[in-house]
Tab-separated table of C-alpha atoms and ligand atoms in Angstrom:
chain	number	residue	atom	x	y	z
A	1	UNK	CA	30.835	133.312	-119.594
A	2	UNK	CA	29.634	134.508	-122.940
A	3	UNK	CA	31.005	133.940	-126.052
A	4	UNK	CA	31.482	136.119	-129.836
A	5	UNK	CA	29.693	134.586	-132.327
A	6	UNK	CA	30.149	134.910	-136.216
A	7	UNK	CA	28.074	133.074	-138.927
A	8	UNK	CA	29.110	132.345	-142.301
A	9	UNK	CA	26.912	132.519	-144.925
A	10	UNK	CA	24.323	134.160	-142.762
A	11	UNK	CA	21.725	135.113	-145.619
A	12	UNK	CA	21.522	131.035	-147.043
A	13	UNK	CA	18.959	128.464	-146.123
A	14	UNK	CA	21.407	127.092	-143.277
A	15	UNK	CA	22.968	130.318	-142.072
A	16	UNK	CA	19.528	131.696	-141.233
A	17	UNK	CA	18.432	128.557	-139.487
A	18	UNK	CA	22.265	128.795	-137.582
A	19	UNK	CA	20.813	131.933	-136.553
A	20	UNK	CA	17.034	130.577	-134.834
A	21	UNK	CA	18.604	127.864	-133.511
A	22	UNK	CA	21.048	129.896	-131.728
A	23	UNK	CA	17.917	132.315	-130.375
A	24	UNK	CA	15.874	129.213	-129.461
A	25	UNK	CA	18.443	127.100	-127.968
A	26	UNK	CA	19.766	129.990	-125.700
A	27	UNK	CA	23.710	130.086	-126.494
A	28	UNK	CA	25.216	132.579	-123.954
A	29	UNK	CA	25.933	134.728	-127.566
A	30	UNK	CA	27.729	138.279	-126.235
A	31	UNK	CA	28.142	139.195	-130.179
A	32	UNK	CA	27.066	138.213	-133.413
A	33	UNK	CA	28.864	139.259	-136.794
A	34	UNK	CA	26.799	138.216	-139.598
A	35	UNK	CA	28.711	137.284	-142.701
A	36	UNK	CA	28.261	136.827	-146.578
A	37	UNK	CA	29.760	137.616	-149.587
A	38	UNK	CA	29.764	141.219	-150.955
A	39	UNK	CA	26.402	140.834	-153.041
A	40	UNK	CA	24.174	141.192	-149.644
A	41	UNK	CA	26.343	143.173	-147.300
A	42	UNK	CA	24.603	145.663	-145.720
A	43	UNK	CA	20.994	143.664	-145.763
A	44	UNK	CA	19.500	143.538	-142.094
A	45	UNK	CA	19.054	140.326	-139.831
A	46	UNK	CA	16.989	140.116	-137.074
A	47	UNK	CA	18.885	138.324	-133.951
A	48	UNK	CA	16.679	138.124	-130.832
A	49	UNK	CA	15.032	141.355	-131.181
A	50	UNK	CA	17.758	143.169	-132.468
A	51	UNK	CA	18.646	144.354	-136.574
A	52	UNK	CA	22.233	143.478	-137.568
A	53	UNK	CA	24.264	144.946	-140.779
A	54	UNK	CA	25.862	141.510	-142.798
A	55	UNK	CA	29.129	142.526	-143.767
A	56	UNK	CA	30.794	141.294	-146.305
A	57	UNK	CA	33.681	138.859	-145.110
A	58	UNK	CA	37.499	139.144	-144.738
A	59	UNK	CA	40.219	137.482	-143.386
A	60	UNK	CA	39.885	139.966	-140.103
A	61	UNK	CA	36.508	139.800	-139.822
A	62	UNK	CA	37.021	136.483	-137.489
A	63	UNK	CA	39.711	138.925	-135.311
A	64	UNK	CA	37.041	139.060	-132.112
A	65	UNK	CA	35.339	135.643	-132.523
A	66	UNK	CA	35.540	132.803	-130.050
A	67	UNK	CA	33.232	130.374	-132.267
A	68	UNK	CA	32.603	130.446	-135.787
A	69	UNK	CA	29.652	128.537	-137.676
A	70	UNK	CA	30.280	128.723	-141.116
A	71	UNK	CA	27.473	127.366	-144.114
A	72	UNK	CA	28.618	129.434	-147.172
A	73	UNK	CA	30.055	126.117	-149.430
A	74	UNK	CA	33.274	124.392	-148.929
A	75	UNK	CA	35.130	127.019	-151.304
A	76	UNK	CA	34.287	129.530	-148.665
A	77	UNK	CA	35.444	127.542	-146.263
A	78	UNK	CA	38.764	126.384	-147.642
A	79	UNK	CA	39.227	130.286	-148.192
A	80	UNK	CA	38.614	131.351	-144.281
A	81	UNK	CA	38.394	128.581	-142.104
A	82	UNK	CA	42.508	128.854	-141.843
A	83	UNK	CA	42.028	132.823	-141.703
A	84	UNK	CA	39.534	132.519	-139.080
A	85	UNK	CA	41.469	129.497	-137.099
A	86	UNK	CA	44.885	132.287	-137.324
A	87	UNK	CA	43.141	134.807	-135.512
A	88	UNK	CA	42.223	132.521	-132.325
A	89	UNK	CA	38.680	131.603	-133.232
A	90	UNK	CA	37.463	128.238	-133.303
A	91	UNK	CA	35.278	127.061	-136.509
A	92	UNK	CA	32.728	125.020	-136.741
A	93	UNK	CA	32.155	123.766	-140.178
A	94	UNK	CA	29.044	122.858	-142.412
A	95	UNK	CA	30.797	122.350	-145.780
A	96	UNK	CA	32.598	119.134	-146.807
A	97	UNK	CA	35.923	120.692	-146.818
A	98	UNK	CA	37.232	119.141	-144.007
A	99	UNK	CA	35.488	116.360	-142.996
A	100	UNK	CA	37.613	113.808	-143.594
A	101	UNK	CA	40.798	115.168	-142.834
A	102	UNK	CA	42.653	113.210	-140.175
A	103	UNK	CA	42.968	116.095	-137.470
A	104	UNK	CA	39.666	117.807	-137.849
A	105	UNK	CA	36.944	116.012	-135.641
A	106	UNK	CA	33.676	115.344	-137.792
A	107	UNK	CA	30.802	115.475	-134.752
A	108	UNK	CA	27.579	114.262	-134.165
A	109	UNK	CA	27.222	115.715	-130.198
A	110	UNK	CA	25.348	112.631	-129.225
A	111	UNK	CA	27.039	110.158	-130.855
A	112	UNK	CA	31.054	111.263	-130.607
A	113	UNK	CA	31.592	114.496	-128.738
A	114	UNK	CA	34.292	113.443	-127.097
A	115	UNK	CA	36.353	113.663	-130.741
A	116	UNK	CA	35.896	117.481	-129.740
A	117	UNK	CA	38.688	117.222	-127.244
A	118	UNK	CA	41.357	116.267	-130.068
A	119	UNK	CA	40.379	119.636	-131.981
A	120	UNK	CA	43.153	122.078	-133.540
A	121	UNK	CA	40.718	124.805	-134.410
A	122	UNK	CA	38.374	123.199	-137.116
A	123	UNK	CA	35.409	120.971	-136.740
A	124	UNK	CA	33.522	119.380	-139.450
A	125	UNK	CA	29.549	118.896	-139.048
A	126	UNK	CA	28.779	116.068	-141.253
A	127	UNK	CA	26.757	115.902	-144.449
A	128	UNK	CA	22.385	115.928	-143.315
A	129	UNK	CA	22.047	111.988	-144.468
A	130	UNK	CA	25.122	110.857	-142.359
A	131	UNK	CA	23.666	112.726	-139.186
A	132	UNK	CA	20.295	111.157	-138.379
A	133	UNK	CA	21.752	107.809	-139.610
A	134	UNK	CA	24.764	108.261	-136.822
A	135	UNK	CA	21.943	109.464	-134.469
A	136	UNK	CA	19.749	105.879	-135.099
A	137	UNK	CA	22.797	103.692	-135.725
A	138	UNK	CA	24.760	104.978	-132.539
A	139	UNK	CA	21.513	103.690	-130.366
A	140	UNK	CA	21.822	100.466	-131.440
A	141	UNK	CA	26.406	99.942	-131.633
A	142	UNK	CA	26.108	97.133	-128.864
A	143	UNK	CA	24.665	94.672	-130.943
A	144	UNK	CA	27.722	94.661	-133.290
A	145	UNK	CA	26.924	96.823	-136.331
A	146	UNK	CA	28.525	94.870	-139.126
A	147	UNK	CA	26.785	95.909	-142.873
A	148	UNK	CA	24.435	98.813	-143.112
A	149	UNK	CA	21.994	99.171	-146.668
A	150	UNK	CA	20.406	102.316	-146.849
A	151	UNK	CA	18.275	104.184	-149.241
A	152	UNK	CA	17.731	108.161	-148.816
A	153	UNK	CA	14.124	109.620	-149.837
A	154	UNK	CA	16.306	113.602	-150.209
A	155	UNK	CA	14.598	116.749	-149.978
A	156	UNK	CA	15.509	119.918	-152.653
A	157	UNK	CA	16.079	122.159	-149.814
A	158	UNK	CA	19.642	119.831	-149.457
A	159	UNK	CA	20.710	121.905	-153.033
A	160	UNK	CA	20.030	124.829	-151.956
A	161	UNK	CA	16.933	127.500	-151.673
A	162	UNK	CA	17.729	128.062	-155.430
A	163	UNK	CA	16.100	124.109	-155.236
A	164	UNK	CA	13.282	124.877	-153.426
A	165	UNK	CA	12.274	127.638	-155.444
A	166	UNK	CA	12.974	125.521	-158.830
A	167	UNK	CA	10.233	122.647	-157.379
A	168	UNK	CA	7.475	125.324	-156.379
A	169	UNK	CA	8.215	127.323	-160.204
A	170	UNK	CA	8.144	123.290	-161.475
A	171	UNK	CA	4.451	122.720	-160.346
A	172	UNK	CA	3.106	125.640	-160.842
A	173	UNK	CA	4.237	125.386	-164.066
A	174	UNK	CA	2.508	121.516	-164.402
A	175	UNK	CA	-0.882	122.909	-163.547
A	176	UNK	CA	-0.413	125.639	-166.129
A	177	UNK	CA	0.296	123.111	-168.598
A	178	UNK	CA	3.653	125.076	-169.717
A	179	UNK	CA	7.806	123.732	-169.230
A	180	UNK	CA	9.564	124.986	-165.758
A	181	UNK	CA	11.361	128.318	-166.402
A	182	UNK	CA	14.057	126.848	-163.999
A	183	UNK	CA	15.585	123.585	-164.662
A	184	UNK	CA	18.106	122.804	-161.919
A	185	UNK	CA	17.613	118.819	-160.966
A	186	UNK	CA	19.635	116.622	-160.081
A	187	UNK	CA	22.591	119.135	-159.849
A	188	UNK	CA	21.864	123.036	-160.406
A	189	UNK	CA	25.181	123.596	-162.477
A	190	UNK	CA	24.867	120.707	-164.680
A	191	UNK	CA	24.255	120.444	-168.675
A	192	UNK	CA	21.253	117.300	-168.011
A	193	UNK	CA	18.519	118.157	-166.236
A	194	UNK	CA	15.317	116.510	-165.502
A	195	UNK	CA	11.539	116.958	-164.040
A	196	UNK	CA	11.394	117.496	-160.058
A	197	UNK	CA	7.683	117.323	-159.686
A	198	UNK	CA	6.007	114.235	-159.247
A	199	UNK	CA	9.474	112.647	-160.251
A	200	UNK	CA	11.616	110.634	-158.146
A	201	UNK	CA	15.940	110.612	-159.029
A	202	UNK	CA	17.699	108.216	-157.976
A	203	UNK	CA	21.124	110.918	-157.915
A	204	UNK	CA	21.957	112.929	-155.338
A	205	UNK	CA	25.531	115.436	-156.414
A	206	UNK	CA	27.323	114.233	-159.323
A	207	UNK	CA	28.743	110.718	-160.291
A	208	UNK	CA	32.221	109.595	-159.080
A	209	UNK	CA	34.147	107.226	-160.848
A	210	UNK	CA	33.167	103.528	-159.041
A	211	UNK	CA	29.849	105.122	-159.995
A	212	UNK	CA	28.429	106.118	-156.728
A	213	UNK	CA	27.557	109.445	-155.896
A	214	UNK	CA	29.117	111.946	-154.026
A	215	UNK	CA	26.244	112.205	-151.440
A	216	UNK	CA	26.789	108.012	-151.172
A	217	UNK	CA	30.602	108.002	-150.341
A	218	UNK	CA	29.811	110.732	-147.731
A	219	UNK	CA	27.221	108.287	-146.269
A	220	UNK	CA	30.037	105.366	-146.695
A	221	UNK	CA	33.076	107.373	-145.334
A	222	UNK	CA	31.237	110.002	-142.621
A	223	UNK	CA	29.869	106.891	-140.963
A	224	UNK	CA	32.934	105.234	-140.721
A	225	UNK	CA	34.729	108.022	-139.079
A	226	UNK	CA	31.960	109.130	-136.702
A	227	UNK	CA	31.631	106.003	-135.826
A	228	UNK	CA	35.136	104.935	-135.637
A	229	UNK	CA	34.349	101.752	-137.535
A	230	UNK	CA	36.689	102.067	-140.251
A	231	UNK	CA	35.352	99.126	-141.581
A	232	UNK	CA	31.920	99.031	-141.493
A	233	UNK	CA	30.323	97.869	-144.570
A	234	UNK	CA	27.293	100.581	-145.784
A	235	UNK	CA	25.947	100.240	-149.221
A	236	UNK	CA	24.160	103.323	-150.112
A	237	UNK	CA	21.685	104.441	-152.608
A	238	UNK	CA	21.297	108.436	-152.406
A	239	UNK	CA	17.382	109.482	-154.113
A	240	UNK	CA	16.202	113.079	-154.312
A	241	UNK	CA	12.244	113.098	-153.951
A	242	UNK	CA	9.672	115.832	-154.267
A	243	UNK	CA	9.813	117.348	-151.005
A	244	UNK	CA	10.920	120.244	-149.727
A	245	UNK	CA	12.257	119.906	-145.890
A	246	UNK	CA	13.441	116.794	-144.347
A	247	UNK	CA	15.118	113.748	-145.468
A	248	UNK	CA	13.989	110.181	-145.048
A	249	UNK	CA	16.284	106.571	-144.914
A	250	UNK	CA	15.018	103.393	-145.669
A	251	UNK	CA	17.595	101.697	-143.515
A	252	UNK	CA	18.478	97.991	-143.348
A	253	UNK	CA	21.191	96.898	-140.682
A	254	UNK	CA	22.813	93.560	-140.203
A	255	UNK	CA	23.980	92.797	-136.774
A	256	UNK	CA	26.686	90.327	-135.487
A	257	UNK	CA	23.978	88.703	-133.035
A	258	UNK	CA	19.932	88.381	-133.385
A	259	UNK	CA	17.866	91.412	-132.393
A	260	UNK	CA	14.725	92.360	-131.580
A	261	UNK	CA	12.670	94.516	-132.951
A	262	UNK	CA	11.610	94.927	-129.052
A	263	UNK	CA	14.947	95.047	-128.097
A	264	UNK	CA	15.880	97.550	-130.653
A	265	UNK	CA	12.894	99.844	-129.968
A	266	UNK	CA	13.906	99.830	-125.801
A	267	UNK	CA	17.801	101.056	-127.199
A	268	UNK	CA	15.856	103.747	-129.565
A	269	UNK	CA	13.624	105.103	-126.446
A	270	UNK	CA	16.619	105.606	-124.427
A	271	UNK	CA	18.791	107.422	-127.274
A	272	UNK	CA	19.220	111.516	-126.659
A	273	UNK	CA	17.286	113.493	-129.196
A	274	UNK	CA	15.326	110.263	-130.911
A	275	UNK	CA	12.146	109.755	-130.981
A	276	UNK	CA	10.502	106.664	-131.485
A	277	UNK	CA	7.378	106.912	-133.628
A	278	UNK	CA	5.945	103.182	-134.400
A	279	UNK	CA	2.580	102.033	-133.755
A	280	UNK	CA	1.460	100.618	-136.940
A	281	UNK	CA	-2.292	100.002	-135.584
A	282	UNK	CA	-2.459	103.450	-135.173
A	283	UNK	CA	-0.264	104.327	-138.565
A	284	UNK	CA	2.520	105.885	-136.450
A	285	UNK	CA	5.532	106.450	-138.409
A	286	UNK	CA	7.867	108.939	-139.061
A	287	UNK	CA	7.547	110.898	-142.611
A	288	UNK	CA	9.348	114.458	-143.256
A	289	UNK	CA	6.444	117.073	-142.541
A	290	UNK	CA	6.070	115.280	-138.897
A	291	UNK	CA	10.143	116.573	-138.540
A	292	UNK	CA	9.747	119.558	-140.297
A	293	UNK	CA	11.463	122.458	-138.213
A	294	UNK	CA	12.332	120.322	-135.357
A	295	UNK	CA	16.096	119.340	-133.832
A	296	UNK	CA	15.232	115.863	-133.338
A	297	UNK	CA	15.328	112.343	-135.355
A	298	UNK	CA	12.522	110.447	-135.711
A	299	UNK	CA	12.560	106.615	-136.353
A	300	UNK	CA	9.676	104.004	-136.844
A	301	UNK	CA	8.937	100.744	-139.265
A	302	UNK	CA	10.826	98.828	-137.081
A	303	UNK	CA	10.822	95.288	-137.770
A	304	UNK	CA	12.903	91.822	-138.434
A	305	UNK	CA	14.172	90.674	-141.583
A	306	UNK	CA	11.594	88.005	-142.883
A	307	UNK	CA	14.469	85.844	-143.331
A	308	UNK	CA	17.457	86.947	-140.962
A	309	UNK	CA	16.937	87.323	-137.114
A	310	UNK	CA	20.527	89.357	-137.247
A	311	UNK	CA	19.115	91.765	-140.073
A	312	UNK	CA	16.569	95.046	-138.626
A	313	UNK	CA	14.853	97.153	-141.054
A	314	UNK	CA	13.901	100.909	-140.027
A	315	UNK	CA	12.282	104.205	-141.413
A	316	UNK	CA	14.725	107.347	-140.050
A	317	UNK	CA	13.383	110.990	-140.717
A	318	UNK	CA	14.923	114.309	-139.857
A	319	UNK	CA	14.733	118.339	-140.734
A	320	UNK	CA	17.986	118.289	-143.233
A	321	UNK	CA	18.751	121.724	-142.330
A	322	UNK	CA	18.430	121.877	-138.678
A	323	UNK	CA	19.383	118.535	-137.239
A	324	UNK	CA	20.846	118.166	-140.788
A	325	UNK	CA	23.054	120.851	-140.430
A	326	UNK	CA	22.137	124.160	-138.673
A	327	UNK	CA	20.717	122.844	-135.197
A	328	UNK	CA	24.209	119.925	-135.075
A	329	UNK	CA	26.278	122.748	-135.638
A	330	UNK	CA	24.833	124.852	-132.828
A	331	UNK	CA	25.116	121.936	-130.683
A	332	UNK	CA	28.366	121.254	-131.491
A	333	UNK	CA	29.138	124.911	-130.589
A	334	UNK	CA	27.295	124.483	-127.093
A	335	UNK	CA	29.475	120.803	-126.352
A	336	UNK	CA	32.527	123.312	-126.745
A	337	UNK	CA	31.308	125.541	-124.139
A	338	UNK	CA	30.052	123.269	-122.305
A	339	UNK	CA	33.687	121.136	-121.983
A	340	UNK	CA	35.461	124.956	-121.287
A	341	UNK	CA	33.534	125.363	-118.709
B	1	A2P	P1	25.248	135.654	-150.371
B	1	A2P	O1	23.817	135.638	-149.909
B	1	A2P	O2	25.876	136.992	-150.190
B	1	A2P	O3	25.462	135.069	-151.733
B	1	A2P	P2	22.599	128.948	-149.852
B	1	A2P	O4	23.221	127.646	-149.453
B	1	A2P	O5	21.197	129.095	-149.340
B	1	A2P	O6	22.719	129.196	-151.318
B	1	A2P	O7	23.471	130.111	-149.096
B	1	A2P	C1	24.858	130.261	-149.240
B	1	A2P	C2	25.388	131.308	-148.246
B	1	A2P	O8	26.794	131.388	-148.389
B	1	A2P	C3	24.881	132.710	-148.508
B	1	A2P	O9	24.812	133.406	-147.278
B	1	A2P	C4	25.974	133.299	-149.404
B	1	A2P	O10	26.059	134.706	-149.342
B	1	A2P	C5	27.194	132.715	-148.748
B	1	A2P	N1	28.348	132.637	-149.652
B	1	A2P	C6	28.482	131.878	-150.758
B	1	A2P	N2	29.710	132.042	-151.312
B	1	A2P	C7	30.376	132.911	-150.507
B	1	A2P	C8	31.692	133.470	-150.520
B	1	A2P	N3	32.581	133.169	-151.465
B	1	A2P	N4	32.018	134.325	-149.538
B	1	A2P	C9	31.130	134.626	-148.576
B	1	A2P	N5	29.882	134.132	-148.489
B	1	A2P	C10	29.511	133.282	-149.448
B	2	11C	C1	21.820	117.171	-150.218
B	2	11C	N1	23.258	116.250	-148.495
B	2	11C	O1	20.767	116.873	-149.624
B	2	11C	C2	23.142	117.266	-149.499
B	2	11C	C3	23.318	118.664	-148.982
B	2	11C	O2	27.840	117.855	-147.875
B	2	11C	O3	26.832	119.336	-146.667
B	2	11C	C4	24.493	118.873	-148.052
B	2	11C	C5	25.824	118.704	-148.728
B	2	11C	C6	26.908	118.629	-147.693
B	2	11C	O4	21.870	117.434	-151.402
């Protein structure tokens, strides 16, 4: 059987990459409608060999669609998911819109597709830091995961292309010796902004008001859900770094029994879609070029606490936009084919 595809937000950084990872992971796609917002209908796409029109989207433009990936912002999605849902297609969701609503699964496919079978029409794909953690963490659940501290090393590409294009202007503009043209860091839409290049910032989306970020409750609260450990204790510090694709974790978890780092690693081999990369006498690690266009998670640094047997540290990396967010979504949208069938 084949299915009607439509994607969301087809011209951004994530919609495009919905669109490869569609091609490469050859989805039985009968149809595609590409979809944006008015300012690029009518620009061409290329979808395995063949040009399609984006059209601008409507409520009925979801009429003949069995699976919809949408990636255009969580306005967007508040706006059409519903729309779409009405008119019999099923949605598969990159923004945060629904992620933590009770009845709307929130999926990593290797980690908790069986939530898909509860669906009523929307599923949530989880925030990029929250996936490759869930990927990492999910290996390792039988030891008792009990308190989880993790620092993110983000790349710009998470805000946006308008991000990555703000970095490249911000070093060019370094070695020229003159001030960035665009100013857009830590959050494009803000009044304070600060240098990207050669800068590290230790915010990631704005402030809430127990002083977190945004981008650290989504760690706190995805995790929980996906891993249906409402009260797992994570304490997260979110940092956006110079790079451009992939995001790195610092990760340290504490276990309810001593583990490992052998035991750990033998879990982590075994684990779909994660790679173990740790041989430190050969400088084998993980670092965010090594991931760079790839669907899988990479992990390495493994090693004991110096001073608690039930405490592992570990170094997670993973392309933000495809296993991130483009490349789960697809697989999500394979799971659900693969359970109709
Ligand atoms: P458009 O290119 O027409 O603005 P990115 O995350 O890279 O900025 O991409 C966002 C994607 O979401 C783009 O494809 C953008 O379309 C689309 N988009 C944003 N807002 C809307 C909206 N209100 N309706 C439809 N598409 C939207
Ligand atoms: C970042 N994690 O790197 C964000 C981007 O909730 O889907 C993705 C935001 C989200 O800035």
């Amino acid at each position: 059987e084949r299915y009607r595809f439509a994607v969301l937000g087809a011209t951004g950084a994530v919609g495009r990459r919905m669109l490869s990872t569609l091609e490469r992971r050859n989805v039985p796609v009968e149809d595609i409608k590409l979809l944006a917002s008015p300012r690029s209908a009518g620009q061409r796409l290329t979808f395995r060999g063949q040009e399609i029109e984006v059209e601008a989207v409507a409520p009925d433009s979801f009429a003949d669609v069995d699976i919809a990936l949408f990636s255009a912002g969580a306005a967007a999605s508040e706006q059409y998911a519903p729309e779409a849902v009405k008119r019999g297609a099923i949605v598969i969701d990159n923004s945060s819109a629904y992620r933590m609503h009770a009845e709307v699964p929130l999926v990593v496919p290797e980690v908790n597709a069986h939530a898909l079978d509860a669906h009523k029409g929307i599923i949530a794909n989880p925030n990029c830091s929250t996936i490759q953690l869930m990927v990492a963490l999910h290996s390792l659940r039988e030891f008792g995961l009990e308190h989880v501290v993790i620092s993110t090393y983000q790349a710009v590409s998470g805000m946006g292309q308008t991000a990555v294009d703000a970095l490249l202007d911000e070093v060019d503009a370094f070695r020229a010796g003159e001030a960035s043209k665009q100013t857009v860091f830590p959050v494009v839409k803000q009044d304070t902004h600060y240098p990207m290049a050669f800068n590290v910032l230790p915010q990631c989306d704005i402030f809430l008001d127990n002083g977190y970020t945004k981008e650290e409750m989504k760690l706190v609260n995805e995790s929980r859900k996906i891993l249906e450990l409402p009260d797992l204790r994570v304490s997260p510090t979110a940092v956006r770094v110079p790079v451009l694709y992939g995001h790195a974790e610092s990760v340290a978890v504490r276990f309810t029994q001593p583990v490992t780092p052998e035991a750990a690693r033998e879990r982590m081999r075994k684990a779909e879609n994660l790679i173990v990369v740790d041989d430190p006498a050969t400088y084998a690690y993980p670092h965010p070029r090594m991931a760079e266009d790839t669907g899988e998670t990479y992990v390495g640094r493994i090693r004991q606490d110096l001073g608690d047997p039930h405490t592992l540290l570990f170094f997670v990396v993973a392309d933000n936009l495809l296993k991130g967010a483009a490349w789960n979504a697809v697989q999500i949208a394979e799971a659900l084919i693969a359970r109709a069938n």
